[in-house]
């Protein structure tokens, strides 16, 4: 903007520019600089900027009497002083946190010269400060002049709460936050009742930890002490969420303070927590689990409870959490999103006010773990938003034994969140009332803007990382200070005694009451030992025959659904090339067949939706499909408008969600896991771009998907679609690392399937949705097979039969089978390499059988298969993967178990390899050729 173009709207701009000029003149345009530097009163006074400032701020420029002053009388030094004052205000808003008293242990804040009125140019003397009206500075603090405003600004921005909001790109949000902060709207004094309640809560928190420490000396409890106020902060957050319409809260947190949160926030009875502690001493209290669930340590278990609030009951879920810090974050987001979504209407409706996600982070973990950034990145995405998460950093200023300077490159633990336009409120954990105010502001911001917000609660850790640790080995100075430091409860009790709200004796009695309750619960519990009443955490993992599930769908229904899947609104212009390909999906239902993977998938989804199963499909570029095969979402070729036919099925009874995910694996998959746990009746599918990218989400696989049932009793029908198959695309685009899933498969915790036809894919998807036993499904999906004619199916294949775990050789009749000498067993795409090999037509006595379900291994079907081949002398297991990868090592014992002693079992495939495949396409072709030949015995 040129100086001449100055108008109302630009007033703020000029102020900011002037402040910027004072901070760093070289960053301001020369023209503006010339103006600011012009130094002659006449020039300044006659300039449009000054004329306008005069209109806007007559008091400031005209000496406060409102009388028009002669242009030459406008004192340039006052203009300069106003500008300096503006920069002082700006400095407080932007850098006030650097001078804030945030550390309960009393470390000196580093401060910032820009906050010092004596160091500005011109120096803002007390006299000048008195001359500058507060309103020209656009302050929201209630006062007349800068002199009155400055102490309030300091208290507001540099006290026991501090704010980082000026990085936010939304002007509306910044203005709202400044106003809310400076007017103290959310920092009003607490009523007497509120003060007493707060003290009572702090007493419960402290007494609980103290009792456990004394009763179970040395056992891990990961005490909350030093951050005790976190519990009343959560109370406040839940009250406010409920007042805004929430009926659900989902929380994720690690070990620190978890037991206290379980007891006081979720409402788990003392007796059940004490039982777990006793369980570590008294075997019979917990016992072993006869049903195969192996449980978890007490500070990882999730829990649920109902809390009463002034606005009605709220269901609180504390999500089960593995030791791996922060990985629960996306899981909580997914759970919350599921709870916010209506799964009983055909249209996807999502109400973010109905459930709140709360994530409690460690100060070392928050900046250190990449999953945090991936999770923050989900907040504004249509398919993932939960209307703003409340992030609380439980900042005890140490990570195990690691100091902050060793653990992050940024000043604050919370700095990462600034990159996501998130306001950050730092608060001193020893100022209990300030901590409540921080939550009030945070929740108001969330309610207003549906955006994440971070509260960095700065406290300390009263004891070692766990109760067996000696913290002064590594942090001696800090722990000397902590030893002498009174607890927040003691400080608050003292403050309330001084105010005459609660006497010191009453405050002590509050602590004693809780200790007595715990003692009582503990005594009662001990009395049950030996009486056989102690329950076990038993969990049925379940084995046994697979349920028979009807997955076929009548042909007429499929035809009708197929039409609907191809329908677009009048005038919608599908890309001509794509229109042709889609048109083929009409012909494929005829005699000739040709239903490919994508069409089978669409029909499976559509049939499920009309039966009332909600479906959610996400992954990178999933709407179209990485291999340009799916096209669930169409784009008008001219206008760019979107149309998703499957969202408009006339008889749909459940919503269909399809979203391209961000370029994330761990958060994207964790989110879907969480969603699937909170809505186990939905079919949740997450697709990897190429199968092996799933290893970027390995923690979610190991710690949640495969073990969640055994550890926490969590069931899920999450389905992983993992493109897999050796097609000469190198080590990273060939293998979904099947071997890892098979290694992790036990006690029927997951299903692992590698289909070879479109119909099999159709049936397995439907089985997954309809199976009474919800289990995750690892589904290897093809690339070349997506379009391979031999892998297509006919309508009747979908309308009849079901999923087959083992497919016998379709080219042999019973007699030929009885005479076969060699049985080749394989899985997935390599089947087509073998039967499509030039040598295949010349071999005799060879049967090629497909194992479509790798886990649970179809023992009965395998035995039955072998009985049809009484004369075989060898069974070959063929795979494309190297011998140390693929299925071989996980299923070899199964293959052997069913075989008569005289039948030899042999392996054909790539040899032991460090990398999954060759990098050179020609080397790949040679290997595939060798594998097919060796399998067939044709050299
Ligand atoms: C992914 C992961 N890496 C390492 C650890 C081991 N570990 C457990 S607690 C801890 C320190 C955590 O510090 P912080 O995040 O500040 O939480 P605090 O324990 O101080 O509350 C570490 C390194 C872990 N649990 N998870």
Short mmCIF file of C-alpha atoms in Angstrom, two decimals, residues 755-927:
data_model
loop_
_atom_site.label_atom_id
_atom_site.label_comp_id
_atom_site.label_asym_id
_atom_site.label_seq_id
_atom_site.Cartn_x
_atom_site.Cartn_y
_atom_site.Cartn_z
CA UNK A 755 -7.36 -62.75 -2.49
CA UNK A 756 -6.86 -63.74 -6.08
CA UNK A 757 -10.21 -62.79 -7.62
CA UNK A 758 -12.60 -59.87 -7.55
CA UNK A 759 -15.39 -62.11 -6.21
CA UNK A 760 -13.21 -63.26 -3.33
CA UNK A 761 -12.57 -59.60 -2.53
CA UNK A 762 -16.32 -58.93 -2.61
CA UNK A 763 -17.07 -61.79 -0.24
CA UNK A 764 -14.25 -61.10 2.17
CA UNK A 765 -15.27 -57.45 2.52
CA UNK A 766 -18.83 -58.45 3.26
CA UNK A 767 -17.70 -61.15 5.67
CA UNK A 768 -15.55 -58.64 7.48
CA UNK A 769 -18.49 -56.28 7.93
CA UNK A 770 -20.99 -58.94 8.93
CA UNK A 771 -18.86 -61.28 11.03
CA UNK A 772 -20.21 -61.45 14.57
CA UNK A 773 -16.65 -61.51 15.89
CA UNK A 774 -15.06 -58.15 15.20
CA UNK A 775 -11.39 -58.61 14.34
CA UNK A 776 -8.95 -56.52 12.33
CA UNK A 777 -8.40 -57.74 8.78
CA UNK A 778 -5.07 -57.45 7.00
CA UNK A 779 -5.98 -57.63 3.37
CA UNK A 780 -3.22 -57.75 0.79
CA UNK A 781 -4.54 -56.10 -2.33
CA UNK A 782 -3.21 -56.34 -5.84
CA UNK A 783 -1.89 -53.91 -8.38
CA UNK A 784 -1.68 -55.66 -11.76
CA UNK A 785 -4.55 -57.95 -10.77
CA UNK A 786 -6.83 -54.97 -10.42
CA UNK A 787 -7.35 -55.17 -14.16
CA UNK A 788 -6.14 -58.68 -15.06
CA UNK A 789 -8.86 -60.40 -17.02
CA UNK A 790 -8.29 -63.79 -15.36
CA UNK A 791 -8.80 -62.23 -11.94
CA UNK A 792 -12.18 -60.74 -12.83
CA UNK A 793 -15.43 -62.37 -11.84
CA UNK A 794 -18.96 -62.79 -13.06
CA UNK A 795 -22.12 -61.53 -11.48
CA UNK A 796 -23.07 -65.03 -10.42
CA UNK A 797 -19.81 -65.35 -8.47
CA UNK A 798 -21.05 -62.52 -6.28
CA UNK A 799 -24.61 -63.76 -6.16
CA UNK A 800 -23.63 -67.26 -5.03
CA UNK A 801 -21.23 -68.88 -2.61
CA UNK A 802 -18.97 -67.05 -0.27
CA UNK A 803 -15.37 -66.43 0.61
CA UNK A 804 -13.12 -69.47 0.18
CA UNK A 805 -10.04 -69.69 2.35
CA UNK A 806 -8.49 -72.20 -0.05
CA UNK A 807 -9.18 -72.46 -3.78
CA UNK A 808 -8.52 -75.82 -5.34
CA UNK A 809 -7.14 -76.11 -8.86
CA UNK A 810 -10.09 -75.23 -11.13
CA UNK A 811 -8.47 -76.79 -14.20
CA UNK A 812 -8.42 -80.37 -12.88
CA UNK A 813 -11.28 -82.79 -12.50
CA UNK A 814 -11.46 -85.17 -9.54
CA UNK A 815 -9.76 -87.95 -11.44
CA UNK A 816 -6.85 -85.72 -12.47
CA UNK A 817 -6.49 -84.67 -8.87
CA UNK A 818 -6.33 -88.27 -7.72
CA UNK A 819 -3.43 -88.79 -10.09
CA UNK A 820 -1.53 -85.58 -9.45
CA UNK A 821 2.01 -85.96 -8.18
CA UNK A 822 2.87 -82.44 -7.27
CA UNK A 823 0.79 -79.96 -5.38
CA UNK A 824 1.85 -76.35 -5.70
CA UNK A 825 0.45 -74.12 -2.98
CA UNK A 826 0.71 -70.37 -3.29
CA UNK A 827 -1.09 -67.19 -2.40
CA UNK A 828 -2.12 -64.09 -4.30
CA UNK A 829 -0.76 -62.78 -7.54
CA UNK A 830 2.04 -65.34 -8.02
CA UNK A 831 -0.70 -67.83 -8.85
CA UNK A 832 -1.23 -66.04 -12.17
CA UNK A 833 2.51 -66.02 -12.82
CA UNK A 834 2.56 -69.80 -12.46
CA UNK A 835 -0.56 -70.69 -14.42
CA UNK A 836 0.18 -68.00 -16.98
CA UNK A 837 3.68 -69.27 -17.58
CA UNK A 838 4.44 -70.66 -21.03
CA UNK A 839 5.53 -73.95 -19.45
CA UNK A 840 2.23 -74.50 -17.66
CA UNK A 841 0.37 -75.99 -20.59
CA UNK A 842 2.99 -78.70 -21.01
CA UNK A 843 3.26 -79.96 -17.46
CA UNK A 844 1.30 -82.90 -16.23
CA UNK A 845 0.37 -84.15 -12.80
CA UNK A 846 0.72 -80.72 -11.22
CA UNK A 847 -2.05 -78.99 -9.31
CA UNK A 848 -1.89 -75.32 -8.38
CA UNK A 849 -3.86 -74.35 -5.32
CA UNK A 850 -4.38 -70.91 -3.80
CA UNK A 851 -4.29 -70.24 -0.11
CA UNK A 852 -6.46 -67.14 0.18
CA UNK A 853 -6.59 -66.84 3.92
CA UNK A 854 -3.22 -67.09 5.57
CA UNK A 855 -4.41 -66.57 9.12
CA UNK A 856 -6.26 -68.17 10.78
CA UNK A 857 -4.89 -71.02 8.70
CA UNK A 858 -7.79 -73.05 7.25
CA UNK A 859 -6.79 -76.32 8.85
CA UNK A 860 -9.94 -78.28 7.96
CA UNK A 861 -10.03 -77.06 4.36
CA UNK A 862 -6.35 -77.99 3.94
CA UNK A 863 -6.92 -81.50 5.28
CA UNK A 864 -9.83 -81.91 2.96
CA UNK A 865 -7.79 -80.67 0.04
CA UNK A 866 -5.03 -83.18 0.71
CA UNK A 867 -7.55 -86.00 0.79
CA UNK A 868 -8.41 -85.19 -2.83
CA UNK A 869 -4.74 -85.69 -3.80
CA UNK A 870 -3.87 -89.17 -2.48
CA UNK A 871 -0.88 -89.77 -4.77
CA UNK A 872 1.17 -86.62 -4.46
CA UNK A 873 4.78 -87.07 -3.57
CA UNK A 874 5.61 -83.45 -2.98
CA UNK A 875 4.02 -80.24 -1.88
CA UNK A 876 5.65 -77.05 -3.01
CA UNK A 877 5.09 -73.79 -1.22
CA UNK A 878 5.69 -71.07 -3.76
CA UNK A 879 6.04 -67.43 -2.91
CA UNK A 880 7.47 -64.36 -4.58
CA UNK A 881 8.97 -63.02 -1.40
CA UNK A 882 12.42 -64.00 -0.10
CA UNK A 883 12.55 -67.07 2.10
CA UNK A 884 12.95 -65.01 5.28
CA UNK A 885 9.88 -62.99 4.32
CA UNK A 886 6.39 -63.73 3.00
CA UNK A 887 4.27 -66.49 4.51
CA UNK A 888 6.69 -69.42 4.47
CA UNK A 889 8.11 -69.32 7.95
CA UNK A 890 4.76 -68.61 9.58
CA UNK A 891 2.76 -71.36 7.87
CA UNK A 892 5.36 -74.04 7.24
CA UNK A 893 4.36 -75.95 10.38
CA UNK A 894 0.73 -75.86 9.30
CA UNK A 895 1.59 -77.24 5.87
CA UNK A 896 3.71 -80.00 7.40
CA UNK A 897 1.19 -80.98 10.04
CA UNK A 898 -1.36 -82.20 7.50
CA UNK A 899 1.08 -84.12 5.29
CA UNK A 900 1.74 -87.87 5.31
CA UNK A 901 5.36 -88.65 6.21
CA UNK A 902 6.26 -89.75 2.67
CA UNK A 903 5.25 -86.45 1.12
CA UNK A 904 8.01 -83.93 0.90
CA UNK A 905 7.42 -80.22 1.55
CA UNK A 906 9.64 -77.89 -0.44
CA UNK A 907 10.11 -74.17 -0.69
CA UNK A 908 10.27 -72.26 -3.95
CA UNK A 909 10.75 -68.54 -3.95
CA UNK A 910 13.42 -65.90 -3.61
CA UNK A 911 16.34 -66.92 -1.41
CA UNK A 912 17.11 -65.25 1.91
CA UNK A 913 17.45 -61.56 1.25
CA UNK A 914 18.15 -58.38 3.18
CA UNK A 915 15.93 -56.33 0.90
CA UNK A 916 12.48 -57.50 -0.25
CA UNK A 917 13.16 -57.43 -3.97
CA UNK A 918 15.58 -56.66 -6.78
CA UNK A 919 15.80 -53.10 -7.99
CA UNK A 920 16.24 -53.91 -11.69
CA UNK A 921 13.20 -54.86 -13.75
CA UNK A 922 15.17 -57.42 -15.79
CA UNK A 923 16.41 -59.14 -12.65
CA UNK A 924 12.81 -59.27 -11.50
CA UNK A 925 11.66 -60.95 -14.71
CA UNK A 926 14.36 -63.58 -14.41
CA UNK A 927 13.39 -64.32 -10.81
#
